[in-house]
mmCIF file of C-alpha atoms in Angstrom:
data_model
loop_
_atom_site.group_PDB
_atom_site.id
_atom_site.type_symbol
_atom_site.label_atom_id
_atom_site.label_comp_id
_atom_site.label_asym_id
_atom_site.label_seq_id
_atom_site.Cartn_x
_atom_site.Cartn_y
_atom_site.Cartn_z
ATOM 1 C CA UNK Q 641 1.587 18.079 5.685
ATOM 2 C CA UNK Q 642 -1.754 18.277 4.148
ATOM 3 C CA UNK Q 643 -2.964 14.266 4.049
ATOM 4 C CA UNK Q 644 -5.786 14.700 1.314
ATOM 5 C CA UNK Q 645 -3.264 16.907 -1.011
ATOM 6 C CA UNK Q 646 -0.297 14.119 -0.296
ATOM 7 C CA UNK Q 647 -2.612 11.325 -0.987
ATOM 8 C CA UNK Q 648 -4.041 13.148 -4.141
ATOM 9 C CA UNK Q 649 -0.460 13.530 -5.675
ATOM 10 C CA UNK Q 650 0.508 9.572 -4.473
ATOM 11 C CA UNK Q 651 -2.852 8.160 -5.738
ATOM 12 C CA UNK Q 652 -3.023 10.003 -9.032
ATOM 13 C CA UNK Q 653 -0.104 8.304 -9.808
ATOM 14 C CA UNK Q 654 -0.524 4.801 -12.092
ATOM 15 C CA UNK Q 655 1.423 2.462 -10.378
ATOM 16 C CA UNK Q 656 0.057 -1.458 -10.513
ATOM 17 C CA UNK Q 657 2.413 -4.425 -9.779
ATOM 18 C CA UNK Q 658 5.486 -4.486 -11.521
ATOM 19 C CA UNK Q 659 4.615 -1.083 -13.414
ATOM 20 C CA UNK Q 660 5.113 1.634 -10.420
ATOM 21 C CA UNK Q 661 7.165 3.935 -11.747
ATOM 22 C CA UNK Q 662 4.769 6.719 -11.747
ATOM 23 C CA UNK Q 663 4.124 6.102 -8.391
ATOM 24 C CA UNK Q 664 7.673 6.237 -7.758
ATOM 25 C CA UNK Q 665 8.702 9.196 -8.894
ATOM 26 C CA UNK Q 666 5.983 11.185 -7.176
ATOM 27 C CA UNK Q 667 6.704 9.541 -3.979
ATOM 28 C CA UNK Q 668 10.516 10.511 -4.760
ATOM 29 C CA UNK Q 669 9.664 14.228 -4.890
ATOM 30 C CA UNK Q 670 7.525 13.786 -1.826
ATOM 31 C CA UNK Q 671 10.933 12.498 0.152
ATOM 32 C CA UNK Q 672 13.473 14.651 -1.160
ATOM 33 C CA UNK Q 673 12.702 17.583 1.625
ATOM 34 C CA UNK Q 674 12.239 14.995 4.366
ATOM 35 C CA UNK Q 675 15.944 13.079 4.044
ATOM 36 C CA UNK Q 676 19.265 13.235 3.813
ATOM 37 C CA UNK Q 677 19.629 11.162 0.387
ATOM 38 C CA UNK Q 678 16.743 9.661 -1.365
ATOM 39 C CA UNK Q 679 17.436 6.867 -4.975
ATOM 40 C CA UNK Q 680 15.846 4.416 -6.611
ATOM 41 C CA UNK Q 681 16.850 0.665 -6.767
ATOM 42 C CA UNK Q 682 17.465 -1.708 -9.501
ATOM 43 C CA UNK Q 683 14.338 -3.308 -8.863
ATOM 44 C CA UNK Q 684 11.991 -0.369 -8.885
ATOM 45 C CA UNK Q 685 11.699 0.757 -5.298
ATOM 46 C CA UNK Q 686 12.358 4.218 -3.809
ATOM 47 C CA UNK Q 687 14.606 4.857 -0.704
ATOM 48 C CA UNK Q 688 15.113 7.263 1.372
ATOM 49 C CA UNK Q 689 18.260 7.836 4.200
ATOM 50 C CA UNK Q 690 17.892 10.274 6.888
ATOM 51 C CA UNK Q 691 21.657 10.112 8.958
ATOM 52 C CA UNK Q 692 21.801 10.459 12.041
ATOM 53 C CA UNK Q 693 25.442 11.145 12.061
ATOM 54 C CA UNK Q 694 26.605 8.581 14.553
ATOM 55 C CA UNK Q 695 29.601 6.478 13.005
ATOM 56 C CA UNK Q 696 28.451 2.894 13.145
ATOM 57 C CA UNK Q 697 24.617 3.665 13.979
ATOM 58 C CA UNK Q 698 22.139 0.837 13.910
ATOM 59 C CA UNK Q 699 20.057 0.645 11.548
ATOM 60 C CA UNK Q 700 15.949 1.064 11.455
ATOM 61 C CA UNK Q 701 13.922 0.534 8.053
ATOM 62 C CA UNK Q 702 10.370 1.736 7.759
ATOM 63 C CA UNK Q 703 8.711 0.297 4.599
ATOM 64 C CA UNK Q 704 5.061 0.961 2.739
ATOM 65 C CA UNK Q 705 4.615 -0.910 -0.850
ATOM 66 C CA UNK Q 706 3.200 1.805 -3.463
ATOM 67 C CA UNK Q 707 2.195 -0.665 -6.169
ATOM 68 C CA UNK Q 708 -1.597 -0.837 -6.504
ATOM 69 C CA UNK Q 709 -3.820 -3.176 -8.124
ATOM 70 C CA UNK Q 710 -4.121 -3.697 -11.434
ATOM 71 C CA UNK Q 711 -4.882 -5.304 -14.796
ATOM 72 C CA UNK Q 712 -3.088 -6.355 -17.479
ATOM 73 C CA UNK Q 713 -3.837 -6.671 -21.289
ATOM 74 C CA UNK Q 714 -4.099 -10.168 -22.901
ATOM 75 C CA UNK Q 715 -5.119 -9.738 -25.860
ATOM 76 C CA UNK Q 716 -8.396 -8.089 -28.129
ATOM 77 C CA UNK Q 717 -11.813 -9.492 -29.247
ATOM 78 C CA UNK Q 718 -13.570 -7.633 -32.161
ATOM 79 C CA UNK Q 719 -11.815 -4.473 -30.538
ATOM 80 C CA UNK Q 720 -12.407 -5.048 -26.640
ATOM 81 C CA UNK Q 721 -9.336 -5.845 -24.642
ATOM 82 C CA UNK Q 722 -8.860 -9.165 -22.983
ATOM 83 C CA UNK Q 723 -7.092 -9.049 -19.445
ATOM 84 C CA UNK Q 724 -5.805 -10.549 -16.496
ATOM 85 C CA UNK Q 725 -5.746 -8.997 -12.812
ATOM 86 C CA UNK Q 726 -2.535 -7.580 -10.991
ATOM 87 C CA UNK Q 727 -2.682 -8.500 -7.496
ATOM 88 C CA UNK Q 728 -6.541 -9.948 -6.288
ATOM 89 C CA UNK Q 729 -9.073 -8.319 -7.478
ATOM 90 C CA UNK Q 730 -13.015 -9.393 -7.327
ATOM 91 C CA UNK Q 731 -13.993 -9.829 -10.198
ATOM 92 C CA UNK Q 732 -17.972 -8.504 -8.599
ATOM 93 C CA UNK Q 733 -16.504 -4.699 -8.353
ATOM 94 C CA UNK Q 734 -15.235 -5.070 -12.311
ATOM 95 C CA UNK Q 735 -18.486 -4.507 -14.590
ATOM 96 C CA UNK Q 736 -18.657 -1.199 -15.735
ATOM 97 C CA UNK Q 737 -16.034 0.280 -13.761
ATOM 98 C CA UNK Q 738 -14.155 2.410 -15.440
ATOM 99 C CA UNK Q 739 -10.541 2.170 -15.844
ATOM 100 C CA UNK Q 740 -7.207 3.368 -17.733
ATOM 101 C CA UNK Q 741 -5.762 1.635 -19.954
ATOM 102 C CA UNK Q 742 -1.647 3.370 -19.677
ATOM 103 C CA UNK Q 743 -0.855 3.249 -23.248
ATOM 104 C CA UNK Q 744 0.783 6.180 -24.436
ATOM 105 C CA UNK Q 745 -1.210 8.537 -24.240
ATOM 106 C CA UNK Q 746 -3.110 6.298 -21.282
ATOM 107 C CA UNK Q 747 -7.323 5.932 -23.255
ATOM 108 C CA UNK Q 748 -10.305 5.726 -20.692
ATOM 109 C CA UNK Q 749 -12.275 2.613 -20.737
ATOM 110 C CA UNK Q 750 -14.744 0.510 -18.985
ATOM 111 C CA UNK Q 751 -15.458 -2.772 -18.469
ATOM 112 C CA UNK Q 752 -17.965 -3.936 -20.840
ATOM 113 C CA UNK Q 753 -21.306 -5.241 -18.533
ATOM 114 C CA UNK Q 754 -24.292 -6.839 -20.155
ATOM 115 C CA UNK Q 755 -27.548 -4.844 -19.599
ATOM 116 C CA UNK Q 756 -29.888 -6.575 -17.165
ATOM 117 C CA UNK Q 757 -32.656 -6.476 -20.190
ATOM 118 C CA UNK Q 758 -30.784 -9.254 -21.577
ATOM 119 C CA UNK Q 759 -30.141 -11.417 -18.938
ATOM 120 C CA UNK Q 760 -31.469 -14.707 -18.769
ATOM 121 C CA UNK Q 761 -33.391 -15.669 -15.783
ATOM 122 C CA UNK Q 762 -30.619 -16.193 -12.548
ATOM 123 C CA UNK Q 763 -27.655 -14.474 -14.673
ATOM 124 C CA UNK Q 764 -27.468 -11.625 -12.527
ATOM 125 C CA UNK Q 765 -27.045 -13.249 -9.471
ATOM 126 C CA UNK Q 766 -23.834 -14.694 -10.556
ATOM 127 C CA UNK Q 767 -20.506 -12.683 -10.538
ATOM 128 C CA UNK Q 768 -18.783 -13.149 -13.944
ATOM 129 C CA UNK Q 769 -14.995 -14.363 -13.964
ATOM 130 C CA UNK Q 770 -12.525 -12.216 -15.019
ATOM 131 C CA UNK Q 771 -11.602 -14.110 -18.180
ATOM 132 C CA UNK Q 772 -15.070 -13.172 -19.624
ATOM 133 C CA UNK Q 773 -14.986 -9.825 -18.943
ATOM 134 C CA UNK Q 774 -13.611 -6.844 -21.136
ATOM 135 C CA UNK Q 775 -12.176 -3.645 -21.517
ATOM 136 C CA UNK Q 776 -14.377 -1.293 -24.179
ATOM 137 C CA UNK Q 777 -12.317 1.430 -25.322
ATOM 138 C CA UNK Q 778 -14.487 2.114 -28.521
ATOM 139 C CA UNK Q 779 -12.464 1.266 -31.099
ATOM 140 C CA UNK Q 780 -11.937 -1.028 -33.621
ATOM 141 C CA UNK Q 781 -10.309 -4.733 -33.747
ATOM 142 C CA UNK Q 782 -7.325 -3.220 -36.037
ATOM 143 C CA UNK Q 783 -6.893 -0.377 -33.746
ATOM 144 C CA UNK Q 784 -6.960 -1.859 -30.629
ATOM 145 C CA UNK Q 785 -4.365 -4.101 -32.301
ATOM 146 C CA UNK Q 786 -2.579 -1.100 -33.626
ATOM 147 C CA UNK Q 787 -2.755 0.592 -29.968
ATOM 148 C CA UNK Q 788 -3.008 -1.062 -26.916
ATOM 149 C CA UNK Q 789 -0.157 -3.766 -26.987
ATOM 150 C CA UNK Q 790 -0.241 -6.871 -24.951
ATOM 151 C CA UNK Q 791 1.273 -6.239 -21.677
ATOM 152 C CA UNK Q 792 -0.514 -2.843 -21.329
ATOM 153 C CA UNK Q 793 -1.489 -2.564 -17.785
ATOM 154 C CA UNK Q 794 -4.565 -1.056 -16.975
ATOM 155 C CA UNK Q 795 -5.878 0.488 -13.699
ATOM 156 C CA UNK Q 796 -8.766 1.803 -12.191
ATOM 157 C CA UNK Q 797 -9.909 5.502 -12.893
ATOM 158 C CA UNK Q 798 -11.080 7.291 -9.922
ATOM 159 C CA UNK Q 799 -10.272 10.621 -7.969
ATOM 160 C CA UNK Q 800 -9.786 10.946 -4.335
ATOM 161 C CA UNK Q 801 -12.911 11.886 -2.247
ATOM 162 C CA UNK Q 802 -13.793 13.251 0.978
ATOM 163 C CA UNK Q 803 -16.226 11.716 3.268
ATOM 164 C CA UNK Q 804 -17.354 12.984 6.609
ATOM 165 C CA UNK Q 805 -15.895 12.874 9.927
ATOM 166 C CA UNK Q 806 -12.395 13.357 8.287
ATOM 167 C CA UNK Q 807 -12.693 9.935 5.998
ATOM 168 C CA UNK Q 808 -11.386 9.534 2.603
ATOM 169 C CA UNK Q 809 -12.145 7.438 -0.461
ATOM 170 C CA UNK Q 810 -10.142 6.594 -3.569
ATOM 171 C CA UNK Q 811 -7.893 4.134 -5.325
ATOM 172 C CA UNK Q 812 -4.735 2.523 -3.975
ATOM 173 C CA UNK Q 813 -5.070 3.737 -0.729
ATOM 174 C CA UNK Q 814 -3.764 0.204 -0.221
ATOM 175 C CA UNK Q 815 -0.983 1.115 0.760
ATOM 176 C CA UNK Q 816 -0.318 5.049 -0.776
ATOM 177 C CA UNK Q 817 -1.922 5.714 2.316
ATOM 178 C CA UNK Q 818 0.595 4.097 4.877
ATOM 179 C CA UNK Q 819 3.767 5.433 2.627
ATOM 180 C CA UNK Q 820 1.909 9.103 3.466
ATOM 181 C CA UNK Q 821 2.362 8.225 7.184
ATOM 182 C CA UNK Q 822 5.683 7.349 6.464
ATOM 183 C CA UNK Q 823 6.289 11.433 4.996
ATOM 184 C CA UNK Q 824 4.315 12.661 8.362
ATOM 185 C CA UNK Q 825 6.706 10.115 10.477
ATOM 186 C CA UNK Q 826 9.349 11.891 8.904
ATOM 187 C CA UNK Q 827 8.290 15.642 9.064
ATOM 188 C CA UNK Q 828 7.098 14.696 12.790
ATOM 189 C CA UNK Q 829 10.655 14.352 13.610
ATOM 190 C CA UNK Q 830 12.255 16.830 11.024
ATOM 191 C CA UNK Q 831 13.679 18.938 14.052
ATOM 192 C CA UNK Q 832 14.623 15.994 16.635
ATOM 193 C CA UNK Q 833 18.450 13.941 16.641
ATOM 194 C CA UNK Q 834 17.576 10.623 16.061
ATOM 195 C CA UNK Q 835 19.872 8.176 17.811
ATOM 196 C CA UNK Q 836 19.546 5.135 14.178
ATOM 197 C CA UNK Q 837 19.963 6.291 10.544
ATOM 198 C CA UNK Q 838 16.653 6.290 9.508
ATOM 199 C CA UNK Q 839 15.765 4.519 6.236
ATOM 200 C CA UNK Q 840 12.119 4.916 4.383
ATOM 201 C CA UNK Q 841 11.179 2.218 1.180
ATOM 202 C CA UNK Q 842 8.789 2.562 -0.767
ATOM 203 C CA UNK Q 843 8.188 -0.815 -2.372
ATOM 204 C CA UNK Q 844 7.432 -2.636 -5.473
ATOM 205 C CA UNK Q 845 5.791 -5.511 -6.302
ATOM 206 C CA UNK Q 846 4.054 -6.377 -2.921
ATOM 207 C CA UNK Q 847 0.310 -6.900 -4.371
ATOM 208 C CA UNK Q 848 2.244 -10.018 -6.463
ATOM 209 C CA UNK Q 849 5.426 -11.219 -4.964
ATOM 210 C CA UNK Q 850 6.637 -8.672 -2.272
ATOM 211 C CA UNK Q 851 10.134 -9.202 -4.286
ATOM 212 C CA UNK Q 852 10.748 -5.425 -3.888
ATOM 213 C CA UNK Q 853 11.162 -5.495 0.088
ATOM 214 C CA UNK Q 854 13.094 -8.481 0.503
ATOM 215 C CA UNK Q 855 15.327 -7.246 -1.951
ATOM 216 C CA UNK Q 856 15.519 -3.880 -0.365
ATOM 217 C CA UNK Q 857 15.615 -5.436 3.083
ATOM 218 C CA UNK Q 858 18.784 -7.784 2.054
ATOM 219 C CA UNK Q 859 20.512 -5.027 0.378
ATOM 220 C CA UNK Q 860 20.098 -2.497 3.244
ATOM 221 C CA UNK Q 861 20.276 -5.101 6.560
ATOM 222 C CA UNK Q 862 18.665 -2.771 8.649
ATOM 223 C CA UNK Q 863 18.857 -3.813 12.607
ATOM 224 C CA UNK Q 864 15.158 -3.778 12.371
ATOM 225 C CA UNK Q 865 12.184 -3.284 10.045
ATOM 226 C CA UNK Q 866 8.533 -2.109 10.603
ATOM 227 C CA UNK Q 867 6.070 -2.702 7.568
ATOM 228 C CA UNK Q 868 2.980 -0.301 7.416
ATOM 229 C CA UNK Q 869 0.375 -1.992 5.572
ATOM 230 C CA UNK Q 870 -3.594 -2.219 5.883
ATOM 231 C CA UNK Q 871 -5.359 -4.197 7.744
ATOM 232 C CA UNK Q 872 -9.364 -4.984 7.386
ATOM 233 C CA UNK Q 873 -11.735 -1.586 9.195
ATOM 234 C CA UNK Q 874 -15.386 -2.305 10.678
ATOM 235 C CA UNK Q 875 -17.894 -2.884 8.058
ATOM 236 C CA UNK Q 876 -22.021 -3.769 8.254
ATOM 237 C CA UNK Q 877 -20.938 -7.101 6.946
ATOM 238 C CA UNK Q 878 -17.515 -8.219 7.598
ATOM 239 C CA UNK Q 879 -16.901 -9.683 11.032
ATOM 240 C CA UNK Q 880 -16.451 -7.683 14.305
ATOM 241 C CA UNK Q 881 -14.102 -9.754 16.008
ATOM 242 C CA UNK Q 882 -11.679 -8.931 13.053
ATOM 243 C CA UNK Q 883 -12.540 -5.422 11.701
ATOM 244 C CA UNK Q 884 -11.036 -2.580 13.417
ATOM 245 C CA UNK Q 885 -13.111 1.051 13.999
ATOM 246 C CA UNK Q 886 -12.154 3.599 11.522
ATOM 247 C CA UNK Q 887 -10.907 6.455 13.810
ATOM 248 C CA UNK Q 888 -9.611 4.051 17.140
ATOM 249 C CA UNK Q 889 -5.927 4.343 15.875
ATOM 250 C CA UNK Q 890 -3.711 1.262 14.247
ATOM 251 C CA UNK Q 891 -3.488 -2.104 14.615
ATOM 252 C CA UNK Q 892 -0.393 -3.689 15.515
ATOM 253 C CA UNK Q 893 0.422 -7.308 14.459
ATOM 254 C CA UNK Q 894 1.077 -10.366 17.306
ATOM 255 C CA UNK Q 895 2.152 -13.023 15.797
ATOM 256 C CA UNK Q 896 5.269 -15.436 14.560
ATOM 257 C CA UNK Q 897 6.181 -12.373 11.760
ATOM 258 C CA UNK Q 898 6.527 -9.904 14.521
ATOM 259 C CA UNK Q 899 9.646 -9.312 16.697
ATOM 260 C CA UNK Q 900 8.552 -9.904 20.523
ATOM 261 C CA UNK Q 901 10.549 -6.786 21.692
ATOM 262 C CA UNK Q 902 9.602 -4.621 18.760
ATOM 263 C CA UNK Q 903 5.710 -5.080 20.230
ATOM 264 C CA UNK Q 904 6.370 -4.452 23.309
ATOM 265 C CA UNK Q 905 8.187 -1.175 22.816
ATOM 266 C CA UNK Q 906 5.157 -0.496 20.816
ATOM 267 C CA UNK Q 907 2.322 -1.343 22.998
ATOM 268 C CA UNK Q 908 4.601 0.925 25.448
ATOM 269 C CA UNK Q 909 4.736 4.172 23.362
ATOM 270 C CA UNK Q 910 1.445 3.647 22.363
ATOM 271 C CA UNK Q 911 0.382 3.577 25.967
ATOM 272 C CA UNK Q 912 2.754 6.755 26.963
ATOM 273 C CA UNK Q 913 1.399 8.635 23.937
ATOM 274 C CA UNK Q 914 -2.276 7.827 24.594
ATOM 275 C CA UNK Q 915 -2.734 6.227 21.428
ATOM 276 C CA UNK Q 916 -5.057 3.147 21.508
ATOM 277 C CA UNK Q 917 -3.618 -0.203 21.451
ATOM 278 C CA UNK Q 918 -5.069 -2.237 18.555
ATOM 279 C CA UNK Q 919 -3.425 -6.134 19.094
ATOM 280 C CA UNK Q 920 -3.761 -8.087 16.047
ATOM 281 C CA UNK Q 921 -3.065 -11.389 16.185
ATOM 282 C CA UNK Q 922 -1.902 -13.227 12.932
ATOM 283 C CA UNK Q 923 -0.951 -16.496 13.564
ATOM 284 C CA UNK Q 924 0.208 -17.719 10.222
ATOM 285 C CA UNK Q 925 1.455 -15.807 6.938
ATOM 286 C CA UNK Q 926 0.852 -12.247 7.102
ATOM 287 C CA UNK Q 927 0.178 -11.096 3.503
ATOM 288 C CA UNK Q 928 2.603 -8.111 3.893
ATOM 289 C CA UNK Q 929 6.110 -7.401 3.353
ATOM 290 C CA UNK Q 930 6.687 -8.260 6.404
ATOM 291 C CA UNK Q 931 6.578 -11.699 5.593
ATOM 292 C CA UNK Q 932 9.690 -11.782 3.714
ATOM 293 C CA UNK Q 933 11.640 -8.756 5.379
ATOM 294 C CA UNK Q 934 11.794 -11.001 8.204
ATOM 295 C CA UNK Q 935 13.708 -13.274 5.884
ATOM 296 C CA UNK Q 936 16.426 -11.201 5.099
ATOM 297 C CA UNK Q 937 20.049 -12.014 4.803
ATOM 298 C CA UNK Q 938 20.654 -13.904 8.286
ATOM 299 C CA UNK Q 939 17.083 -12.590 9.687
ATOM 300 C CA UNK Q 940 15.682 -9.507 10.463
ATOM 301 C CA UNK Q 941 13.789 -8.397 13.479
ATOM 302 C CA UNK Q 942 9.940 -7.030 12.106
ATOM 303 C CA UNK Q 943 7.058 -5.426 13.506
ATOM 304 C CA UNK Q 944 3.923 -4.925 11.455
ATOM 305 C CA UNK Q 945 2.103 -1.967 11.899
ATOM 306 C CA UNK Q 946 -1.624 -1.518 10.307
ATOM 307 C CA UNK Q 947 -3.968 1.417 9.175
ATOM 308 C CA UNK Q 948 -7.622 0.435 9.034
ATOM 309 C CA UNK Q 949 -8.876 0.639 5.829
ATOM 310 C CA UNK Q 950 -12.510 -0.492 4.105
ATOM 311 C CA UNK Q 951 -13.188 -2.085 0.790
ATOM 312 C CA UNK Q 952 -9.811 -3.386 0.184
ATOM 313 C CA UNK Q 953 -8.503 -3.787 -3.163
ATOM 314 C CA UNK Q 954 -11.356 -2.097 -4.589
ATOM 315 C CA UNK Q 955 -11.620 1.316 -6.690
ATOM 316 C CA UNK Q 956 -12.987 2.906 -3.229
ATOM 317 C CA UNK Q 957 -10.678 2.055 -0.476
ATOM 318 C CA UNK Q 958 -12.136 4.210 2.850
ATOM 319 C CA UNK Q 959 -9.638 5.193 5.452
ATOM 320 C CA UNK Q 960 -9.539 7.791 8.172
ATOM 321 C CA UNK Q 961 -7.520 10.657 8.375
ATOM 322 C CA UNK Q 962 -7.734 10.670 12.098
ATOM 323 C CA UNK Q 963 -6.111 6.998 12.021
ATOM 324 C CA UNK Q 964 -3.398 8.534 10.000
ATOM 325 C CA UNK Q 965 -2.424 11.082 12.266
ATOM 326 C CA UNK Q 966 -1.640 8.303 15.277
ATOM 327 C CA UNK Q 967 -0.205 5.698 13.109
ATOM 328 C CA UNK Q 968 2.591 8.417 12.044
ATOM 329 C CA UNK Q 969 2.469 8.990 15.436
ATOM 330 C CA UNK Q 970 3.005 5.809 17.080
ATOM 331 C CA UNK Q 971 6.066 4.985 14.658
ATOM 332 C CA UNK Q 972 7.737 8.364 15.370
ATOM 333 C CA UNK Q 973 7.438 7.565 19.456
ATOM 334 C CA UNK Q 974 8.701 4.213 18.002
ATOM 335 C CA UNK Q 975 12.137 5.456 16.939
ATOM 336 C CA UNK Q 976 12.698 8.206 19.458
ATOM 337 C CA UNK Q 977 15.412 6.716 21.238
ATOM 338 C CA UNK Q 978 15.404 3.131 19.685
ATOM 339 C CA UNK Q 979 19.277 3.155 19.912
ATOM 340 C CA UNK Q 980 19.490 2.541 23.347
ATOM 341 C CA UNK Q 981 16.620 -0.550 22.727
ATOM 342 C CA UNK Q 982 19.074 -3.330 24.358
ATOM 343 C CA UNK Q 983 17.317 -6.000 22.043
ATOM 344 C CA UNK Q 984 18.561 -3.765 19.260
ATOM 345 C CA UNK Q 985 21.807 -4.043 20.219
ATOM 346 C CA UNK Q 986 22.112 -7.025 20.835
ATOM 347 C CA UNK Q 987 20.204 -8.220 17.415
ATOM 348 C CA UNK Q 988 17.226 -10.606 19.207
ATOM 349 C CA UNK Q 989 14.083 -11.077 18.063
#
């Protein structure tokens, strides 16, 4: 599998909260050569089933959300677009970004930014909220009216990019990028007998509710469940006791959201594999699906697994292709022979 060209077909897809189905349907085609059966849900999510042909075979659910953040139209103002964020966005990284707007056909816009001519004296210091900002789309009050209804969504326009030492740029790599280590899982395992029936989501709704994964979770009660999220990479300004090096491997989460057992068998893999173990500790809430997989019909045994990834939520998300390549890694190690786990059988946590 060729990362950039997977990402590049996953990314170009619109897909913000609660309006993924783009997104969907490319990451549909994506699956269909790696499983056994692959549908879509009532809520919006994609699934995927590879069998392992055991009658009565635990279990195992990997999941990575593929909604992205977003806006939404609210309404016009002499022709520019009002709107409201899906999912948190800063509102610092909106002025004159530019953006779709998916009406049919989706229009290019940008959010409108006042020259710094203008400003008076201190202005540009300040970030403006988002209910002051707007879309331009250069048209008129009656055709914006006419065209763009409210409820459009809107999202940002940007193409992937390469960077060096095998890092790449672009939009919604939070979390398009972890649902592409789900395909490499996959095709890393395409010619081994799994001992689980192997089932892959790729979720709605996560940036705003997570809905899509507990529903998925409850309606598939997997025996265990790993979410593959992002987690904050190394920057010049963030803190270094919580960033993690782009390039040093994944993180893996410690914490009350994470199954004891399912970390240790993890920190052991990762150790036989010579991938680097990445602890992270997260003692509360966990801002992934994770959160309410774990929550699932009577409970569900989770792990959280993490890809490094700078500049989250913005419209140039940096991650590293290297980091890729042991996170699918260190989840297929995971599963190899996860049906003889005794805590799976037995259903702990």
């Amino acid at each position: 599998m060729d990362l950039f060209e997977t990402l590049e077909t996953l990314c170009s897809a619109p897909g913000p909260s609660g309006f993924e189905w783009p997104a969907v349907e490319a990451a549909a085609g994506l699956l269909a050569p790696l499983a056994d059966e692959v549908w879509t849900d009532r809520q919006g999510n994609v699934l995927a089933l590879r069998r392992c042909g055991r009658p009565g075979a635990k279990k195992v659910l990997l999941d990575a959300h593929l909604d992205e953040v977003g806006m939404i139209v609210t309404g016009w103002e002499d022709g520019f677009l009002r709107f409201d964020t899906l999912g948190g966005i800063d509102p610092r990284v909106l002025p004159d970004r530019e953006v779709t707007v998916l009406t049919e056909p989706p229009c290019f816009g940008v959010v409108a930014v006042k020259p710094p001519h203008i400003m008076q004296p201190g202005e540009a210091d300040k970030s403006v909220p988002t209910r002051e900002l707007r879309i331009d789309i250069g048209i008129s009050q009656e055709e914006a009216e006419r065209a763009v209804p409210i409820g459009t969504p809107v999202v940002y326009r940007q193409e992937l990019l390469r960077l060096a030492n095998g890092q790449i740029a672009g939009k919604s790599l939070d979390d398009r990028a972890c649902f592409a280590v789900l395909l490499r899982t996959l095709e890393l395992l395409r010619e081994e007998t799994l001992d689980v029936d192997l089932y892959v989501l790729g979720s709605c709704l996560e940036e705003t509710s997570g809905a899509g994964a507990l529903t998925a979770t409850f309606a598939i009660a997997p025996d265990c469940a790993v979410a593959v999220d992002v987690t904050f990479a190394r920057t010049h300004d963030g803190p270094k006791e919580t960033g993690y090096e782009l390039g040093k491997g994944p993180a893996t989460g410690i914490g009350p959201n994470c199954a004891h057992w399912m970390v240790r068998r993890l920190r052991r893999v990762s150790e036989a594999e010579g991938i680097a173990w990445n602890p992270e500790v997260m003692a509360g809430e966990t801002g992934t699906n994770g959160w309410g997989m774990q929550a699932a019909r009577e409970g569900v045994p989770v792990a959280l697994v993490s890809l490094p990834l700078k500049y989250m939520h913005t419209p140039l998300e940096v991650i590293s292709a290297e980091d890729a390549e042991q996170t699918a890694r260190l989840l297929a190690a995971f599963l190899r022979g996860i049906g003889e786990e005794d805590a799976l059988c037995c259903s702990t946590t």
